[in-house]
Short mmCIF file of C-alpha atoms in Angstrom, two decimals:
data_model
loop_
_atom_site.label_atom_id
_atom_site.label_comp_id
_atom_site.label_asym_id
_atom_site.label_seq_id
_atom_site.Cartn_x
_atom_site.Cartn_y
_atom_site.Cartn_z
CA UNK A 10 3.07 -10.82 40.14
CA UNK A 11 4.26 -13.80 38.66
CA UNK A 12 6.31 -13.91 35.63
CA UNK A 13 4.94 -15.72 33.21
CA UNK A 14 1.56 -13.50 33.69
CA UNK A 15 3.86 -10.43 33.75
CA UNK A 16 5.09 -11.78 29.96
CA UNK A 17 1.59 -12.19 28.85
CA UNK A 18 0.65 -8.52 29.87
CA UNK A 19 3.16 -6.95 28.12
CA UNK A 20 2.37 -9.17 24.89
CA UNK A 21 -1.10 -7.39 25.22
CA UNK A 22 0.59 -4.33 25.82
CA UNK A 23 2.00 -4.41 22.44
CA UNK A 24 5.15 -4.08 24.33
CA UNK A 25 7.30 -6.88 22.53
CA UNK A 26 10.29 -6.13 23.46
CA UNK A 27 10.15 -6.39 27.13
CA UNK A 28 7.94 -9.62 26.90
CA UNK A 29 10.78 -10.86 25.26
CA UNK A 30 12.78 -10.19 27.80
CA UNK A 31 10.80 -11.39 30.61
CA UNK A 32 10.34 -14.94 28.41
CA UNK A 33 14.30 -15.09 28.21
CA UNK A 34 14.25 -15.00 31.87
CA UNK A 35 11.27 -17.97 31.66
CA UNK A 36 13.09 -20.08 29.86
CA UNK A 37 16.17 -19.79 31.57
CA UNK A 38 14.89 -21.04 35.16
CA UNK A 39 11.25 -22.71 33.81
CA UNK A 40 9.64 -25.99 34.33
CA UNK A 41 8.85 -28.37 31.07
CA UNK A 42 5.51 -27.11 30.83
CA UNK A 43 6.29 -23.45 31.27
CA UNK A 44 9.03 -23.49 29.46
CA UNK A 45 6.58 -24.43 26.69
CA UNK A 46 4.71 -21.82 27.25
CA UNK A 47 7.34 -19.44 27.34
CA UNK A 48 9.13 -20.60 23.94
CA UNK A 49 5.18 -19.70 22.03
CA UNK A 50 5.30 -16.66 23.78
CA UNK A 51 8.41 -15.37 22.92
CA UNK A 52 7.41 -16.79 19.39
CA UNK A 53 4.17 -14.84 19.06
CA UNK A 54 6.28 -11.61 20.69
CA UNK A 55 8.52 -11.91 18.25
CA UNK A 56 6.30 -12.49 14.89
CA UNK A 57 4.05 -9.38 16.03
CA UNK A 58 7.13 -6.67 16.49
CA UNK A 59 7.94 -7.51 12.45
CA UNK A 60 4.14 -8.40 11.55
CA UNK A 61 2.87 -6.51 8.06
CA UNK A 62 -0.61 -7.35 6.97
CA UNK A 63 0.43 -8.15 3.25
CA UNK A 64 -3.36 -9.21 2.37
CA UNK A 65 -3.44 -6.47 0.00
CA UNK A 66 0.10 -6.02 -0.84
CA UNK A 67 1.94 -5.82 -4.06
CA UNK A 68 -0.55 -6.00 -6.29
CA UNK A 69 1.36 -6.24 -9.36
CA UNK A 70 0.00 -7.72 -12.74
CA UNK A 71 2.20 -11.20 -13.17
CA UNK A 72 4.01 -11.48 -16.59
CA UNK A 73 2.65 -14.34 -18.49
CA UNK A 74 4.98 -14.51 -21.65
CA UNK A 75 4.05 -18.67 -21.55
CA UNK A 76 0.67 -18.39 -22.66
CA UNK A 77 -0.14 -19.20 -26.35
CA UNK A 78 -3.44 -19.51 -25.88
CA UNK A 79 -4.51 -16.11 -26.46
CA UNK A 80 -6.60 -14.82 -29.95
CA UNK A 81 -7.06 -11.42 -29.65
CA UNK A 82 -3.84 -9.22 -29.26
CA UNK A 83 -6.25 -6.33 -27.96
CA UNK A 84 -8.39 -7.04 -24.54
CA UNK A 85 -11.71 -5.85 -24.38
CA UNK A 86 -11.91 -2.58 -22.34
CA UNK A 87 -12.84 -1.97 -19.05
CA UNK A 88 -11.95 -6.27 -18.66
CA UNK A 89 -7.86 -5.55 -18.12
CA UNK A 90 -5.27 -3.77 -15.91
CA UNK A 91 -2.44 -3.88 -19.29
CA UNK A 92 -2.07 -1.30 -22.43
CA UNK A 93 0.50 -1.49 -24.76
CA UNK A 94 2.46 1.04 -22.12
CA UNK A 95 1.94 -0.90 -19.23
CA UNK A 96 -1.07 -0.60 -17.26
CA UNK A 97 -4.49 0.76 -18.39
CA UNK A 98 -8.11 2.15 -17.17
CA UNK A 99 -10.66 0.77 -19.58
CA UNK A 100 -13.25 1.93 -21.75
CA UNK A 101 -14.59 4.62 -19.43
CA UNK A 102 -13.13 8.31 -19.35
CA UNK A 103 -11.49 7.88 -16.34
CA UNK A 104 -9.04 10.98 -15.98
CA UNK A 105 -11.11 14.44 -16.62
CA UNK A 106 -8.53 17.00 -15.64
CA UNK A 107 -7.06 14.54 -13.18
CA UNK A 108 -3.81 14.13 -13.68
CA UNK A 109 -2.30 10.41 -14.16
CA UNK A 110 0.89 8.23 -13.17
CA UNK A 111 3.57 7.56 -15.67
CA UNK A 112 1.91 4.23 -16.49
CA UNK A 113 -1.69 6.27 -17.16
CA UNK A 114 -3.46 5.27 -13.87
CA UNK A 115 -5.28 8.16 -12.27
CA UNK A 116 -4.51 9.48 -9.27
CA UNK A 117 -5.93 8.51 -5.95
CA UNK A 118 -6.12 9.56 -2.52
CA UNK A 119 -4.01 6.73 -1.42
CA UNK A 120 -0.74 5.75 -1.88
CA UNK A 121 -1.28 1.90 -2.37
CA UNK A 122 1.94 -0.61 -2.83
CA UNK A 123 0.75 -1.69 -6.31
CA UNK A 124 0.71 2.37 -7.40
CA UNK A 125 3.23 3.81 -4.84
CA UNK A 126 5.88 3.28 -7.76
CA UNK A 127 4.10 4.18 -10.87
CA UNK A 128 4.06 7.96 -9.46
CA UNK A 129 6.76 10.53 -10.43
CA UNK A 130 10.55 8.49 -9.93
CA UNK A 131 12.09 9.29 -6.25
CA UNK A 132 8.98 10.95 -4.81
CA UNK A 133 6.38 9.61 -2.13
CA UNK A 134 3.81 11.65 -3.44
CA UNK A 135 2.10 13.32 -6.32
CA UNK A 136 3.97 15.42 -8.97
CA UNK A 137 1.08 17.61 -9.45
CA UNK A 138 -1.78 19.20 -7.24
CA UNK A 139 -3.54 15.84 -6.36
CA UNK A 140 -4.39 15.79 -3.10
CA UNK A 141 -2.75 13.17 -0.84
CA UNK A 142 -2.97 11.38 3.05
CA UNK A 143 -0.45 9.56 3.19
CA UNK A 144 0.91 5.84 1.93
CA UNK A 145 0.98 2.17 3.30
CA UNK A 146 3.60 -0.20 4.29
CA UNK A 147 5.26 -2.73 1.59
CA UNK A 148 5.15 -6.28 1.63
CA UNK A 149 6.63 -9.14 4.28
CA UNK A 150 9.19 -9.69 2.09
CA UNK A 151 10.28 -5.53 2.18
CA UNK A 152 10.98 -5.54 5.65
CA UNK A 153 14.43 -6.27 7.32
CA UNK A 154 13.92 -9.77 8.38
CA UNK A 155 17.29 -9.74 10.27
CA UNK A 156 16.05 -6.48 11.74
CA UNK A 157 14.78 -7.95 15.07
CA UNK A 158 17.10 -9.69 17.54
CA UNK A 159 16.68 -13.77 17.76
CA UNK A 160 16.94 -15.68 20.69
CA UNK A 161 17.21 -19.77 20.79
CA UNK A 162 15.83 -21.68 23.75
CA UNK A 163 19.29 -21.48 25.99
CA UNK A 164 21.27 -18.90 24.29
CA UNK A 165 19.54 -15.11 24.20
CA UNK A 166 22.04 -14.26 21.04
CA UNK A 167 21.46 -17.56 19.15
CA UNK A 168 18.53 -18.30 16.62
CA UNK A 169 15.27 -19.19 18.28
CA UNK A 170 14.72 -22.08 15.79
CA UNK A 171 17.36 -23.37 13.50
CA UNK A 172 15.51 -23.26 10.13
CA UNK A 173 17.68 -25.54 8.27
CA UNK A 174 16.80 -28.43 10.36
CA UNK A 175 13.37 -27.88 11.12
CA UNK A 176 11.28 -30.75 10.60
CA UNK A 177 7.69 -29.50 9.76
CA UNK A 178 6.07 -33.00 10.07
CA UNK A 179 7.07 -32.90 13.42
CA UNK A 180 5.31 -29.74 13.97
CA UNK A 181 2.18 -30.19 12.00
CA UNK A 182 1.20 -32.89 14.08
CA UNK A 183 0.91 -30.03 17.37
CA UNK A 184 -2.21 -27.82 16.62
CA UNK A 185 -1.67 -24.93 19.22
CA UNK A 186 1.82 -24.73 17.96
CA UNK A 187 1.34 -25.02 14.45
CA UNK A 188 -0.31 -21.90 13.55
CA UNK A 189 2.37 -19.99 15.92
CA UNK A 190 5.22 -21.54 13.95
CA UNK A 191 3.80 -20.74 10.21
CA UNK A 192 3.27 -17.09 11.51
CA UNK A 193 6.88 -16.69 12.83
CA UNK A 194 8.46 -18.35 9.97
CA UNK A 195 6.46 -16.52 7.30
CA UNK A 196 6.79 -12.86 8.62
CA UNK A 197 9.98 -13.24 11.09
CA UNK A 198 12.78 -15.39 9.13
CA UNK A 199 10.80 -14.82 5.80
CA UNK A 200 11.34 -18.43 4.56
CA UNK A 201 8.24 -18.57 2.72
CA UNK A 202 9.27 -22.10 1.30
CA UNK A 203 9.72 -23.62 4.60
CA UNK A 204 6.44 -22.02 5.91
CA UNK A 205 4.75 -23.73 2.78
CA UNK A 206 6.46 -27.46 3.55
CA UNK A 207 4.58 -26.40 7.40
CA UNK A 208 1.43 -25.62 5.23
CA UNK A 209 2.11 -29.31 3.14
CA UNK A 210 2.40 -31.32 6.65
CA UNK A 211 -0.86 -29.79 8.05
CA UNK A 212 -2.85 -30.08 5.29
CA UNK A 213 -1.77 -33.95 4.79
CA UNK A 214 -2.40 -34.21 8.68
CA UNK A 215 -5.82 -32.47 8.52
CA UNK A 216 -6.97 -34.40 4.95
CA UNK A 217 -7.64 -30.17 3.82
CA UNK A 218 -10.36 -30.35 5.98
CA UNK A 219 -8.98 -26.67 7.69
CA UNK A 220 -9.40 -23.51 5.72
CA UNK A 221 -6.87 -21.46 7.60
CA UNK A 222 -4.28 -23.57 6.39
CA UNK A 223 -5.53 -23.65 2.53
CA UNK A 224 -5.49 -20.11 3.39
CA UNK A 225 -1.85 -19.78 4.28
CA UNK A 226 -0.97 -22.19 1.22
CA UNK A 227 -2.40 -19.66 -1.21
CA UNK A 228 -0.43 -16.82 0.19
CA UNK A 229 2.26 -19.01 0.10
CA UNK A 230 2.04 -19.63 -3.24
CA UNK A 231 1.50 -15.91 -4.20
CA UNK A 232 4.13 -14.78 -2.38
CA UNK A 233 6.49 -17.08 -4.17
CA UNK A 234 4.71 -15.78 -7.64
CA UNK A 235 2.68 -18.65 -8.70
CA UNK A 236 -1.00 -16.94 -8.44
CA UNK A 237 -2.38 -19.73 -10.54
CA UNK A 238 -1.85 -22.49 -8.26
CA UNK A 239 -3.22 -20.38 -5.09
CA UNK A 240 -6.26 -20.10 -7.05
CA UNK A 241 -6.91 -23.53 -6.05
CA UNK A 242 -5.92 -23.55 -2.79
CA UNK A 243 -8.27 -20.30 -1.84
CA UNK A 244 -11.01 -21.64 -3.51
CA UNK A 245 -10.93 -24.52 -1.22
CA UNK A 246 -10.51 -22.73 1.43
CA UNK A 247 -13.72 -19.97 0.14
CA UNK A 248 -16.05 -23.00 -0.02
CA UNK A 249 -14.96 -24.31 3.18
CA UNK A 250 -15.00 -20.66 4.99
CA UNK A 251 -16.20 -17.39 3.82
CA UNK A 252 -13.60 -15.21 5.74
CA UNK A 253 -12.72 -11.84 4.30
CA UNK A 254 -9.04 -12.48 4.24
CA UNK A 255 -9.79 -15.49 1.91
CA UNK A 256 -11.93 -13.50 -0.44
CA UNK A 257 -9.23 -10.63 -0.60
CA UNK A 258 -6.82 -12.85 -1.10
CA UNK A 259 -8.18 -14.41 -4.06
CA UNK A 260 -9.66 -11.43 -5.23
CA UNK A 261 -5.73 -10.16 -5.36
CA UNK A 262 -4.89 -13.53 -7.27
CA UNK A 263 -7.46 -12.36 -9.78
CA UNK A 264 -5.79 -8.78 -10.18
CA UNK A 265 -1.95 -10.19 -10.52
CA UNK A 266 -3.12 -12.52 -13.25
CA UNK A 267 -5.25 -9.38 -15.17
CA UNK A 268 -8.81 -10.72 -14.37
CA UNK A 269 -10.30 -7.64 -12.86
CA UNK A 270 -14.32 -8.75 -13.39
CA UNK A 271 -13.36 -12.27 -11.58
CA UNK A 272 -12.22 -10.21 -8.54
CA UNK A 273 -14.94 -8.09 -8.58
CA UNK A 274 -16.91 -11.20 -9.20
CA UNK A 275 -15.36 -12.57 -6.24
CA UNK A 276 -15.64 -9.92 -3.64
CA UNK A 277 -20.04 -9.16 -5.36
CA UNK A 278 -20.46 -13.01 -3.95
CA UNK A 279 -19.06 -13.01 -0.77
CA UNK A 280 -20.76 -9.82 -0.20
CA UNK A 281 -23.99 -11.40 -0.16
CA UNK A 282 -23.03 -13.92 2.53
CA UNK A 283 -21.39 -11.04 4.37
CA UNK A 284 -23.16 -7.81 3.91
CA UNK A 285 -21.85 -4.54 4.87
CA UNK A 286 -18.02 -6.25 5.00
CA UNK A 287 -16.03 -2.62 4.65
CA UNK A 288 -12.86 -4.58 3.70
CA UNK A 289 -14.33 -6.04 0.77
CA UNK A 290 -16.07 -3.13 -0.72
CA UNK A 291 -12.90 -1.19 -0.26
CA UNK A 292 -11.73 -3.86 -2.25
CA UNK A 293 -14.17 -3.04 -5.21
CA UNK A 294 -13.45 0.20 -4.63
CA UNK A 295 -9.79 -0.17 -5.34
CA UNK A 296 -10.36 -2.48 -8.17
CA UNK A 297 -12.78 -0.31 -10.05
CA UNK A 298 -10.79 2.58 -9.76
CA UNK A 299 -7.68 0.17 -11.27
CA UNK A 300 -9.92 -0.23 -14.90
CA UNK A 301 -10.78 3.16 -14.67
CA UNK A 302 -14.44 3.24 -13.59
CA UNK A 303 -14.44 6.26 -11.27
CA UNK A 304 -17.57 7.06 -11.01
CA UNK A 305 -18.81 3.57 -9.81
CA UNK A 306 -15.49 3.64 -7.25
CA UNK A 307 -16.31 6.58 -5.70
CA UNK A 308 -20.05 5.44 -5.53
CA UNK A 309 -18.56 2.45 -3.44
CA UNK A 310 -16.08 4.52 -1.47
CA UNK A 311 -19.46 6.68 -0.50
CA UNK A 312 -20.82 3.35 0.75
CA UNK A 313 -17.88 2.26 2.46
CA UNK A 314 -18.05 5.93 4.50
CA UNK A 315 -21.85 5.11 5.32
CA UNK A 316 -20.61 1.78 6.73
CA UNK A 317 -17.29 2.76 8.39
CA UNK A 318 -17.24 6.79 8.63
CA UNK A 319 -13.75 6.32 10.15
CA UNK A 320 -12.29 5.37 6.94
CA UNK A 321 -9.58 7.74 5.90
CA UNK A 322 -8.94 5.63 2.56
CA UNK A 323 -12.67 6.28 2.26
CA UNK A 324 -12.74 9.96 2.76
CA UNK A 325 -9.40 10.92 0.80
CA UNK A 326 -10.46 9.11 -2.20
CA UNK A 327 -13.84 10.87 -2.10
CA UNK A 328 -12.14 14.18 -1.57
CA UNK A 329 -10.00 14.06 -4.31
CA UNK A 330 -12.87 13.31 -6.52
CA UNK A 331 -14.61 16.00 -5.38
CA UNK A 332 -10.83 18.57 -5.86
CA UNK A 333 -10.92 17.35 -9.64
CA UNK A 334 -14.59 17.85 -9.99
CA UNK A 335 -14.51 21.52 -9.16
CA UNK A 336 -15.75 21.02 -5.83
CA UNK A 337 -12.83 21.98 -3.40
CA UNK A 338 -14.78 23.43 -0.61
CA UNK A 339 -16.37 19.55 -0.62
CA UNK A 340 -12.76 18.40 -0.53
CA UNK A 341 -11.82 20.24 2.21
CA UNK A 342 -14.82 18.91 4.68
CA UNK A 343 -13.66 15.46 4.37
CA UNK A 344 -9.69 16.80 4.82
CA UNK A 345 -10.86 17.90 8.01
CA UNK A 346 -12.63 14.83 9.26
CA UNK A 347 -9.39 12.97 8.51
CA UNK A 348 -7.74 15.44 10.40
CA UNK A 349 -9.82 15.43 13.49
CA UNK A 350 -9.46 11.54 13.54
CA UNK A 351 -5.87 12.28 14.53
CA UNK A 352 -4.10 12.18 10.59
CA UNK A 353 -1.40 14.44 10.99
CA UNK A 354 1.01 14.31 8.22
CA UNK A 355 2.64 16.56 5.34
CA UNK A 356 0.56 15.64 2.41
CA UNK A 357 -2.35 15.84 4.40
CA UNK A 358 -2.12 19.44 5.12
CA UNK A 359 -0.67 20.11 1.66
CA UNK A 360 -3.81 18.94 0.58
CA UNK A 361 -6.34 21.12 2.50
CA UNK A 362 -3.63 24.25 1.41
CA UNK A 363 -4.65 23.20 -1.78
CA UNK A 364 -8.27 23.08 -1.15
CA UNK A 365 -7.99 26.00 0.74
CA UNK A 366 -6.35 27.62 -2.48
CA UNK A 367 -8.83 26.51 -5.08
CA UNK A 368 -11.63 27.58 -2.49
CA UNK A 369 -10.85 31.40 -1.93
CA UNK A 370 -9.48 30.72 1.32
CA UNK A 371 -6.15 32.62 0.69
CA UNK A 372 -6.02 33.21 4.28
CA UNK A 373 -5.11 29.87 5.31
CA UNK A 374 -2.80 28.56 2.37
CA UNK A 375 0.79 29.74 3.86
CA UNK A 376 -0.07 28.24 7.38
CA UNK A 377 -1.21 24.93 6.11
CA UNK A 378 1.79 24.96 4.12
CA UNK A 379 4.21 25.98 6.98
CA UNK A 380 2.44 23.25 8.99
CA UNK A 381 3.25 20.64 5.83
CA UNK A 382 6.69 21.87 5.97
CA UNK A 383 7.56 21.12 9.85
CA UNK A 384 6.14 17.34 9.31
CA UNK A 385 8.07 16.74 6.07
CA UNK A 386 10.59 14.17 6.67
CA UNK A 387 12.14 13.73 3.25
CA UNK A 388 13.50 15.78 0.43
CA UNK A 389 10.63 14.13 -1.76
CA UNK A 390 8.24 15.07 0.28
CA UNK A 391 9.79 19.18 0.39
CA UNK A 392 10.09 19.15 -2.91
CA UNK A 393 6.33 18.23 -3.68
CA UNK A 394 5.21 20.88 -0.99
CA UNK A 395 7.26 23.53 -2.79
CA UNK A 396 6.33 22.66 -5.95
CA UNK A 397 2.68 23.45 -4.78
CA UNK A 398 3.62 26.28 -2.70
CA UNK A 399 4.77 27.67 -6.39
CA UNK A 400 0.44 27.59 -7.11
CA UNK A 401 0.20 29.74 -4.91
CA UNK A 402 2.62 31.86 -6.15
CA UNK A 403 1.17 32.16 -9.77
CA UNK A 404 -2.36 32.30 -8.26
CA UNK A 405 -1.41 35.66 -6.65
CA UNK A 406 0.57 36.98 -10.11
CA UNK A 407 3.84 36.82 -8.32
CA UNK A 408 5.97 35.12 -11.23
CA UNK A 409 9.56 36.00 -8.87
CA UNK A 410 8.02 33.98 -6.02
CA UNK A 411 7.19 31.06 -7.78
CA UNK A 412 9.79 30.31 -9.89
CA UNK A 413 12.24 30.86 -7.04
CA UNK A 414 9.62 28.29 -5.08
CA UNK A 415 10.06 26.14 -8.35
CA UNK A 416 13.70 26.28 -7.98
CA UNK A 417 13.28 25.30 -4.32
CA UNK A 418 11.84 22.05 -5.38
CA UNK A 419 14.40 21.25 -8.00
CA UNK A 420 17.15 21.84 -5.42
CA UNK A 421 15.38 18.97 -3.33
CA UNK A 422 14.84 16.41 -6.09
CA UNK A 423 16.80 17.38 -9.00
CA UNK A 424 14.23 14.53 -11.06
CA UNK A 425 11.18 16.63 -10.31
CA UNK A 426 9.84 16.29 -14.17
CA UNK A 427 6.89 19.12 -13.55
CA UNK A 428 8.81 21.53 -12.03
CA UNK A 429 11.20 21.50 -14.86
CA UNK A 430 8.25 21.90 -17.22
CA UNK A 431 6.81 24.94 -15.21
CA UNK A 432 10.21 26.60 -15.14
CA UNK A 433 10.56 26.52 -18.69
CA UNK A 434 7.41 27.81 -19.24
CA UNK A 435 8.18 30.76 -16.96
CA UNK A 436 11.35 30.75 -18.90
CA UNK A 437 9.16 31.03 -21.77
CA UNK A 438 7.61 33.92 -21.11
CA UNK A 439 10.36 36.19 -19.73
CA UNK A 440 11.68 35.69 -23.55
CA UNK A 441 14.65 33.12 -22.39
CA UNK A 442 14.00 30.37 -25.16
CA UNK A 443 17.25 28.98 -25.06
CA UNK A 444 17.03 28.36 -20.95
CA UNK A 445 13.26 27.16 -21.85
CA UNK A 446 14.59 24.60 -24.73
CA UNK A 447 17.18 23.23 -21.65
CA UNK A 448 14.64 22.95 -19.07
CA UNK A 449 12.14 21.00 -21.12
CA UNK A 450 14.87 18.40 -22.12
CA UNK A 451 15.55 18.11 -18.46
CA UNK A 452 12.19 17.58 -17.98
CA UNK A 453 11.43 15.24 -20.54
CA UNK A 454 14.24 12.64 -19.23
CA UNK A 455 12.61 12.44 -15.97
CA UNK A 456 9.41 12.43 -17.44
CA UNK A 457 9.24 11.03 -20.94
CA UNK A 458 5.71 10.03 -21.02
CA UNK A 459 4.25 13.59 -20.19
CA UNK A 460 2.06 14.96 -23.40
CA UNK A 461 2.56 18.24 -21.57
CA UNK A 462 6.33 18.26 -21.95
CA UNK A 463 6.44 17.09 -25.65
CA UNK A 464 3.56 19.45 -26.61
CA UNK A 465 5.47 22.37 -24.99
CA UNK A 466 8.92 20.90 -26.89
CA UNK A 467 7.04 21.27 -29.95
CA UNK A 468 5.89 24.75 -29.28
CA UNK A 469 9.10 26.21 -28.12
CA UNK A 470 10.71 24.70 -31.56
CA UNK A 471 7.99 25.76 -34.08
CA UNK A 472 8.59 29.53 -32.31
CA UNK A 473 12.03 29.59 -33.61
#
């Protein structure tokens, strides 16, 4: 076989790190024109062992303290993503009995990077009974950029491009390369600024005629926290292209800078010149659950199931509506279509013990849990299982089992706020105040937001 094909099949392979191998070989004994080809292979091998999709990462509101522009000190509800504690719903009831993050966001079936740190501090997943399947990855700029080893063009252990003298000019001017370059500068070295001077040189070459490039520029610019100016940039490229990663992108632009309606706006648009697109009605999805209209987000996450019945965001987010509606038999269907599509994971079957729990199905809630407990990788993750295990417990009476499952969880993460409240409230009633009094101030330093905890502080007080 010869080598250079050899290379490309194990680049389609997915198997990076033997293409890169077999392209240090290439460019060690290569003609000009194969070594070419050899140097964008290794390139693209390279980029695609570190590449994160960051379309819909970090999804944080941006601080604008500049703006004196502003009238009203209180938005209109249901048209922000900010309170005066942070982050908000909207006008609609959004919660029910659902229980909320610290910052007063409901809880969702998905651990997304925007939310992943507004839950309980030091866990990975809920701190009550909501249902869970599992989290995504952080953003390009969260991963280990030095991580993967570099080669350069002679030497295996040097850099395969020095950086600091890269002229981008130079490079804009080669199409094929181009695109390869931006990509490995962007997610391999992580020099976002140099990746936008690469974006400035084709754009100038190209008279912003190409949308992937006024593409790149607005992720740039987002990346390096200036959503305002990518506004300009995507809308270019929108008018010039109607690709989905354009319209997510700018519908994230919309949600850093607190204009939730413009990004549903946004994504209601380019639906009608792409109907049926499953990645942008996720997107509404996700966006109307953010202002705190559930009912019309789990309307679109039904749609999005019609469209793509594969989609596990899909189906957990419509089974924990139905678990907090009372419904958990409903619940537990769609748990087990995400578990027949392969989903094996901790929360996952924490969640159908859960179901299985609320649903009368007592006969399955310690094996799903014993299952949860052999995936668990983390001490957040045990603690969260035990702390539900501990549901069980009460459910069946047994007030020994559960507070020594309670105590389980604290000995795992020491910062679990609920647990604390739960074991002073089985404090409580075995007539230990004092213990009780401790356990809620415990609880309400990891906590301090919880209306449980202070109403519970104020009971065990007034019974003095």
């Amino acid at each position: 076989m010869d080598i250079f094909f050899e290379a490309v099949s194990l680049y389609r392979k997915r198997k990076y790190d033997e293409c890169i191998e077999v392209c240090n070989t290439l460019l060690k004994n290569a003609t000009d024109q194969r070594l070419q080809r050899a140097w964008e292979l290794k390139m693209r091998a390279m980029t695609q062992r570190v590449y994160l999709d960051d379309i819909e990462a970090d999804d944080g509101i941006e601080a604008d303290d500049l703006d004196t522009s502003r009238l009203a000190t209180a938005p209109r509800p249901g048209t922000t993503l900010r309170t005066s504690s942070g982050l908000t719903t909207g006008a609609i009831p959004k919660t029910g009995n659902r229980p909320t993050t610290s910052a007063g966001r409901p809880l969702t079936g998905m651990a997304r990077p925007g939310t992943m740190n507004q839950t309980r501090p030091g866990s990975s997943m809920v701190s009550r009974t909501a249902p869970r399947t599992g989290s995504r990855s952080g953003t390009a700029r969260n991963i280990r950029l030095g991580s993967a080893s570099v080669f350069t063009l002679h030497d295996p252990a040097g850099p395969l491009i020095d950086v600091t003298r890269l002229n981008p000019v130079l490079f804009a001017a080669k199409k094929t390369v181009a695109p390869i370059l931006f990509s490995y500068l962007y997610y391999h070295e992580g020099d976002v600024r140099k990746a936008l001077e690469l974006c400035d040189a084709a754009t100038s070459k190209n008279s912003q005629d190409d949308w992937w490039w006024n593409m790149q520029k607005g992720r740039c610019l987002i990346t390096l926290r200036n959503p305002r100016k990518a506004e300009q940039f995507l809308r270019t490229a929108l008018t010039q292209c109607a690709h989905p990663d354009v319209v997510l992108l700018l519908a994230r632009v919309y949600v850093k800078i607190d204009q939730p309606l413009a990004a549903l706006e946004v994504c209601r648009a380019a639906l009608e010149r792409l109907p049926g697109e499953v990645s942008l009605l996720i997107q509404q999805a996700r966006i109307l659950e953010l202002v705190g209209n559930l009912p019309a987000s789990v309307r679109m996450y039904r749609l999005v199931a019609q469209f793509d019945a594969t989609s596990s965001e899909a189906l957990a987010c419509i089974a924990v509506h139905h678990f907090y509606g009372n419904q958990p038999e409903m619940a537990l269907l769609h748990y087990r279509r995400i578990l027949s599509m392969g989903v094996n994971s901790a929360e996952l079957h924490c969640n159908i013990a859960l179901c299985c729990l609320y649903g009368g199905q007592l006969d399955l809630v310690m094996p799903c849990f014993q299952r949860a407990f052999r995936l668990a990788t983390t001490t957040e993750q045990r603690a969260d299982i035990w702390y539900n295990c501990s549901f069980a417990a009460l459910t069946s009476g047994d007030f020994n089992l559960a507070r020594r499952c309670l105590r389980l969880c604290i000995s795992c993460d020491g910062s679990h706020g609920a647990a604390l409240n739960n074991l002073a409230v089985l404090a409580a009633k075995a007539g230990q105040r004092s213990k009780a009094r401790s356990y809620l101030a415990a609880a309400k330093s990891a906590l301090p937001d919880s209306s449980e905890i202070q109403y519970n502080l104020q009971h065990i007080e007034s019974a003095k």
